[in-house]
Coordinates of C-alpha atoms in Angstrom, one line a residue:
X1 CA 0.1 11.7 29.0
X2 CA -1.3 8.4 30.9
X3 CA -4.2 7.2 33.2
X4 CA -1.8 5.3 35.3
X5 CA -0.7 2.6 33.1
X6 CA 1.0 2.8 29.8
X7 CA -0.3 4.7 26.8
X8 CA 1.4 4.9 23.4
X9 CA -0.1 6.8 20.2
X10 CA 0.9 5.9 16.6
X11 CA 0.6 7.9 13.6
X12 CA -2.2 7.7 11.4
X13 CA -2.1 5.2 8.1
X14 CA -1.6 8.1 5.9
X15 CA 1.4 9.6 8.0
X16 CA 0.2 13.1 7.6
X17 CA -2.1 15.0 9.8
X18 CA -2.8 12.3 12.3
X19 CA -2.1 11.8 15.6
X20 CA 1.4 12.8 16.6
X21 CA 3.5 9.6 17.7
X22 CA 4.5 9.9 21.3
X23 CA 6.5 7.9 23.5
X24 CA 4.8 5.3 25.9
X25 CA 4.9 6.4 29.7
X26 CA 4.4 4.8 32.7
X27 CA 3.4 6.7 36.0
X28 CA 3.0 5.3 39.3
X29 CA -0.2 5.5 41.4
X30 CA 0.0 8.4 43.9
X31 CA -0.9 7.0 47.5
X32 CA -4.2 9.0 48.7
X33 CA -3.3 11.2 51.4
X34 CA -6.5 10.3 53.2
X35 CA -5.9 6.7 53.1
X36 CA -9.2 4.2 54.2
X37 CA -9.4 0.9 54.6
X38 CA -13.1 1.0 53.6
X39 CA -13.3 -0.8 50.2
X40 CA -15.9 1.7 48.9
X41 CA -14.1 5.0 50.0
X42 CA -10.9 3.5 48.6
X43 CA -12.2 3.8 45.3
X44 CA -12.4 7.7 45.5
X45 CA -9.4 9.5 43.5
X46 CA -6.9 7.9 41.2
X47 CA -9.5 8.6 38.4
X48 CA -8.3 8.2 34.9
X49 CA -7.1 11.0 32.4
X50 CA -7.7 10.0 29.0
X51 CA -6.9 11.5 25.7
X52 CA -10.1 13.3 24.7
X53 CA -11.2 11.5 21.5
X54 CA -11.9 14.7 19.1
X55 CA -9.8 16.4 16.6
X56 CA -9.3 20.1 17.7
X57 CA -7.1 20.9 14.7
X58 CA -4.7 22.3 17.2
X59 CA -3.6 21.5 20.6
X60 CA -3.9 18.3 22.4
X61 CA -6.8 17.5 24.6
X62 CA -7.3 15.3 27.6
X63 CA -9.9 14.6 30.0
X64 CA -9.7 13.8 33.6
X65 CA -12.8 11.7 34.5
X66 CA -14.0 12.2 38.1
X67 CA -17.0 10.6 37.0
X68 CA -15.3 7.2 38.4
X69 CA -15.3 8.5 41.7
X70 CA -18.3 6.2 43.6
X71 CA -21.0 8.8 43.6
X72 CA -20.1 9.9 40.3
X73 CA -18.2 13.5 41.2
X74 CA -15.1 15.1 42.4
X75 CA -17.1 15.8 45.3
X76 CA -16.4 12.6 46.6
X77 CA -12.7 14.0 47.3
X78 CA -14.0 17.0 49.0
X79 CA -16.2 14.7 51.3
X80 CA -13.9 12.6 52.2
X81 CA -10.7 14.6 52.6
X82 CA -12.7 17.3 55.0
X83 CA -14.0 14.5 57.1
X84 CA -10.7 12.7 57.5
X85 CA -8.9 16.0 58.6
X86 CA -11.5 17.1 61.0
X87 CA -11.2 13.7 62.3
X88 CA -7.4 14.1 62.7
X89 CA -7.5 17.3 64.3
X90 CA -9.9 16.3 66.7
X91 CA -12.7 18.4 65.5
X92 CA -15.0 15.7 64.6
X93 CA -15.6 12.4 66.8
X94 CA -17.6 9.5 67.4
X95 CA -21.3 10.3 67.9
X96 CA -21.1 13.7 65.9
X97 CA -23.4 14.5 63.2
X98 CA -22.2 16.0 60.1
X99 CA -24.0 18.9 58.6
X100 CA -24.1 20.3 55.1
X101 CA -26.0 22.7 52.7
X102 CA -25.9 21.4 49.0
X103 CA -28.0 21.6 46.0
X104 CA -25.5 19.5 44.2
X105 CA -23.1 16.7 44.0
X106 CA -21.5 17.3 47.5
X107 CA -24.8 16.2 49.1
X108 CA -24.5 12.7 48.1
X109 CA -20.7 12.8 48.7
X110 CA -21.0 13.5 52.2
X111 CA -23.9 10.9 52.7
X112 CA -21.7 8.4 51.2
X113 CA -18.6 9.2 53.2
X114 CA -20.7 9.6 56.5
X115 CA -22.5 6.2 55.8
X116 CA -19.2 4.4 55.3
X117 CA -17.3 6.1 58.3
X118 CA -20.3 5.8 60.9
X119 CA -21.6 9.1 61.2
X120 CA -25.3 10.5 61.2
X121 CA -25.5 13.5 58.8
X122 CA -28.2 16.0 57.8
X123 CA -28.3 17.7 54.2
X124 CA -30.2 20.6 53.7
X125 CA -31.0 21.2 50.0
X126 CA -33.4 23.8 48.3
X127 CA -36.6 23.2 46.5
X128 CA -36.2 21.8 43.1
X129 CA -32.9 19.9 43.7
X130 CA -32.9 17.1 41.3
X131 CA -34.2 13.7 42.3
X132 CA -30.9 12.1 41.2
X133 CA -29.0 14.0 43.5
X134 CA -31.6 13.6 46.5
X135 CA -31.8 10.0 45.7
X136 CA -28.1 9.5 46.8
X137 CA -28.6 11.2 50.3
X138 CA -31.6 9.1 50.9
X139 CA -30.2 5.8 49.6
X140 CA -27.4 6.1 52.0
X141 CA -29.5 6.9 55.0
X142 CA -29.0 10.6 55.7
X143 CA -31.6 13.1 57.0
X144 CA -32.4 15.3 54.3
X145 CA -34.3 18.6 54.7
X146 CA -35.6 20.4 51.9
X147 CA -36.1 24.1 52.1
X148 CA -37.9 27.0 50.0
X149 CA -36.0 29.1 47.5
X150 CA -35.6 32.2 49.3
X151 CA -33.0 34.8 49.4
X152 CA -29.4 34.0 51.0
X153 CA -30.3 36.2 54.1
X154 CA -33.5 34.7 54.7
X155 CA -33.3 32.3 58.0
X156 CA -34.9 29.6 56.1
X157 CA -32.5 29.6 53.1
X158 CA -30.6 26.1 52.9
X159 CA -27.4 27.4 54.1
X160 CA -28.7 29.2 57.3
X161 CA -30.8 26.4 58.0
X162 CA -27.6 23.9 57.8
X163 CA -25.9 26.4 60.3
X164 CA -28.9 26.4 62.7
X165 CA -29.3 22.6 62.8
X166 CA -25.5 22.3 63.6
X167 CA -25.8 24.7 66.5
X168 CA -28.9 22.8 67.6
X169 CA -27.8 19.5 67.2
X170 CA -24.2 20.5 68.4
X171 CA -23.2 18.9 65.0
X172 CA -20.1 19.9 62.5
X173 CA -21.2 22.0 59.5
X174 CA -18.9 21.2 56.7
X175 CA -19.6 24.8 54.8
X176 CA -18.1 24.0 51.6
X177 CA -18.5 27.5 50.6
X178 CA -16.1 28.7 53.1
X179 CA -14.2 26.2 54.5
X180 CA -10.5 26.5 53.7
X181 CA -10.4 22.8 53.4
X182 CA -12.2 22.4 50.3
X183 CA -9.4 23.9 48.1
X184 CA -6.5 22.3 50.2
X185 CA -7.9 19.0 49.7
X186 CA -7.4 19.6 46.0
X187 CA -4.2 21.2 46.5
X188 CA -3.0 18.2 48.6
X189 CA -4.6 15.2 46.4
X190 CA -6.3 16.4 42.9
X191 CA -3.2 18.5 42.1
X192 CA -0.5 15.8 42.6
X193 CA -2.3 13.0 41.0
X194 CA -2.9 15.0 37.9
X195 CA 0.6 16.3 37.9
X196 CA 1.9 12.4 38.3
X197 CA -0.7 11.3 35.4
X198 CA 0.5 13.9 33.2
X199 CA 4.5 13.5 34.1
X200 CA 4.5 17.3 34.2
X201 CA 3.7 17.3 30.5
X202 CA 1.2 19.9 30.4
X203 CA 0.4 23.6 29.5
X204 CA -3.1 24.3 30.5
X205 CA -5.7 23.1 32.8
X206 CA -9.3 24.1 32.2
X207 CA -11.5 23.6 35.5
X208 CA -15.2 24.6 36.3
X209 CA -15.7 26.9 39.1
X210 CA -18.6 26.6 41.5
X211 CA -16.9 27.1 44.9
X212 CA -13.6 27.1 43.3
X213 CA -12.1 24.8 45.6
X214 CA -11.1 22.4 42.4
X215 CA -9.5 24.9 40.1
X216 CA -7.8 26.9 43.2
X217 CA -6.2 23.8 44.9
X218 CA -5.0 22.4 41.5
X219 CA -4.0 26.0 40.6
X220 CA -1.6 26.4 43.7
X221 CA 0.0 23.1 43.3
X222 CA 0.7 23.5 39.6
X223 CA 2.0 26.8 40.4
X224 CA 4.4 25.5 42.8
X225 CA 5.7 22.6 40.3
X226 CA 5.9 24.9 36.8
X227 CA 4.5 28.2 36.9
X228 CA 3.9 28.6 33.6
X229 CA 1.2 26.1 33.4
X230 CA -1.7 28.4 33.0
X231 CA -4.7 27.5 35.2
X232 CA -8.2 28.7 33.3
X233 CA -11.4 28.8 35.7
X234 CA -14.7 28.6 33.8
X235 CA -17.7 30.6 34.9
X236 CA -21.3 30.8 33.7
X237 CA -22.2 33.9 31.5
X238 CA -24.6 35.4 34.0
X239 CA -22.4 34.7 37.1
X240 CA -19.9 37.0 39.4
X241 CA -17.1 34.7 39.4
X242 CA -15.3 36.2 36.4
X243 CA -16.4 39.9 37.5
X244 CA -15.0 39.2 41.0
X245 CA -11.8 37.8 39.0
X246 CA -11.1 41.0 37.0
X247 CA -12.7 43.7 39.4
X248 CA -15.5 44.4 36.8
X249 CA -19.0 45.2 38.1
X250 CA -21.1 42.5 39.2
X251 CA -24.6 41.2 37.9
X252 CA -27.5 39.1 38.7
X253 CA -26.8 35.4 38.8
X254 CA -28.8 33.4 36.4
X255 CA -27.7 30.0 34.8
X256 CA -29.2 26.8 34.0
X257 CA -26.0 25.0 34.1
X258 CA -25.9 22.9 38.0
X259 CA -22.9 23.6 39.9
X260 CA -21.2 26.3 37.5
X261 CA -20.8 30.3 38.7
X262 CA -21.7 32.0 42.0
X263 CA -23.5 34.9 42.8
X264 CA -20.0 36.5 44.6
X265 CA -16.6 35.6 45.1
X266 CA -16.4 33.1 47.8
X267 CA -13.4 32.7 50.6
X268 CA -12.6 29.3 48.5
X269 CA -11.7 31.0 45.6
X270 CA -7.8 31.5 45.4
X271 CA -7.6 33.8 42.9
X272 CA -4.0 34.4 43.1
X273 CA -3.2 30.9 41.8
X274 CA -5.8 31.0 38.7
X275 CA -4.4 32.6 35.6
X276 CA -7.9 33.9 34.1
X277 CA -11.5 33.3 34.1
X278 CA -13.9 32.5 31.1
X279 CA -17.7 32.7 30.8
X280 CA -19.6 30.1 29.0
X281 CA -23.4 30.7 28.2
X282 CA -25.7 28.2 28.8
X283 CA -26.4 26.9 25.5
X284 CA -23.0 26.2 24.7
X285 CA -22.5 24.6 27.7
X286 CA -25.2 22.4 27.0
X287 CA -24.7 21.5 23.6
X288 CA -21.1 20.9 24.1
X289 CA -22.1 18.5 26.8
X290 CA -24.4 16.9 24.1
X291 CA -21.7 16.6 21.5
X292 CA -19.5 15.1 24.0
X293 CA -21.6 12.2 24.3
X294 CA -23.0 11.8 20.8
X295 CA -19.7 12.2 18.9
X296 CA -17.0 11.2 21.6
X297 CA -18.7 8.6 23.8
X298 CA -18.1 11.1 27.0
X299 CA -20.8 11.5 29.4
X300 CA -20.4 14.6 31.2
X301 CA -22.6 17.1 32.8
X302 CA -23.0 20.9 31.7
X303 CA -20.5 22.3 33.6
X304 CA -17.8 20.0 32.1
X305 CA -19.5 20.9 28.7
X306 CA -18.6 24.3 29.4
X307 CA -15.0 23.4 30.4
X308 CA -14.5 21.5 27.3
X309 CA -15.8 24.4 25.1
X310 CA -13.0 26.5 26.6
X311 CA -10.7 24.0 25.9
X312 CA -11.4 23.8 22.4
X313 CA -10.7 27.5 22.2
X314 CA -7.6 27.2 23.5
X315 CA -6.5 24.2 21.6
X316 CA -7.6 25.9 18.3
X317 CA -5.3 29.2 19.4
X318 CA -2.5 27.2 20.7
X319 CA -1.3 24.4 18.4
X320 CA 1.3 23.5 20.9
X321 CA -0.8 23.0 23.9
X322 CA -1.3 20.2 26.0
X323 CA -4.8 21.0 28.0
X324 CA -6.3 18.9 31.0
X325 CA -10.0 19.3 31.1
X326 CA -11.3 18.4 34.6
X327 CA -14.5 16.7 34.1
X328 CA -16.5 17.3 36.9
X329 CA -19.2 14.5 37.2
X330 CA -21.1 12.2 34.7
X331 CA -24.1 13.3 32.5
X332 CA -26.2 10.3 33.6
X333 CA -27.1 13.0 36.5
X334 CA -29.0 15.0 33.7
X335 CA -30.8 13.1 31.5
X336 CA -33.7 15.1 32.6
X337 CA -32.3 18.4 31.5
X338 CA -29.1 18.5 29.4
X339 CA -30.0 15.3 27.4
X340 CA -33.9 15.8 27.4
X341 CA -34.6 17.1 23.9
X342 CA -37.9 18.4 25.2
X343 CA -36.5 20.4 28.2
X344 CA -33.8 21.8 25.6
X345 CA -36.5 23.0 23.0
X346 CA -38.7 24.6 25.7
X347 CA -35.6 26.8 26.6
X348 CA -34.9 27.7 23.4
X349 CA -31.5 25.9 23.0
X350 CA -30.5 23.6 20.0
X351 CA -30.6 20.1 20.2
X352 CA -27.8 19.2 17.7
X353 CA -24.9 21.2 17.0
X354 CA -22.9 18.9 14.7

């Protein structure tokens, strides 16, 4: 597998038990389906696919670094793709205001894209949203509305507030939780890009699920190209994506891993293309993210830590596997949580799993 250039792996010095020698391959960079002349937005996508620098004593592990996008997450693809699609079909025109509800990376991504394309934007966020994520919104000049933490059916909820603002200001509500353009962007962009980088040589893709758009779009594309590729969605332990997928009784949604899991199934989850969903508890997700940084020099967030944990399980069970993990964002968004020892100890999580 390559990251857009050539990649040669050689045997270890002893010649036994080291990395397997693979032929060098060169893949061409795929043109983005959402081309732009803007030099900042042109940096979105074409993120590297690297060999994960840890021995699994089993299958081969690779990591797609979506942290290389401008705001540090895969949500930049979502923001640019949806806005471009809305422009193309005439639903978004000059002078319109873009509105979105987000407690995570989508807020910053929408703010960046609207900043560069000349649209005003309003982002609604729940109380307690991390200062780093709010910082992106404010830095790019978007309007931000902080909402109380209330039940989803309360009119003050951040999603209902976004819907109301869009109606009052005749704006365009992105609505990543229901908008079918969410998985479609990844079907048209992330899936083909990954396929080209891997030269079709992969057996599994492991992807965290929040809205489910990334896993769903990638899964649909890969299913059409190579039906025996298994796409594994990763859910939080106390979440209801897995219960919806398997048709079991739902429970309370309660996780500290940002961006992972949901309280119920969403329209953006195309389960018919996903092969299985595995759940990871908060402790394992956080500790794996810390191990990725401390032992492998790879800085990822908790949801990616959960995905790496699942991928390591697959690699252990399938020595012949070639597994790609979708690294959703960078760990620098979580220095005050995942990578803070006091925060971990306060919640009873171990601070070292080596």
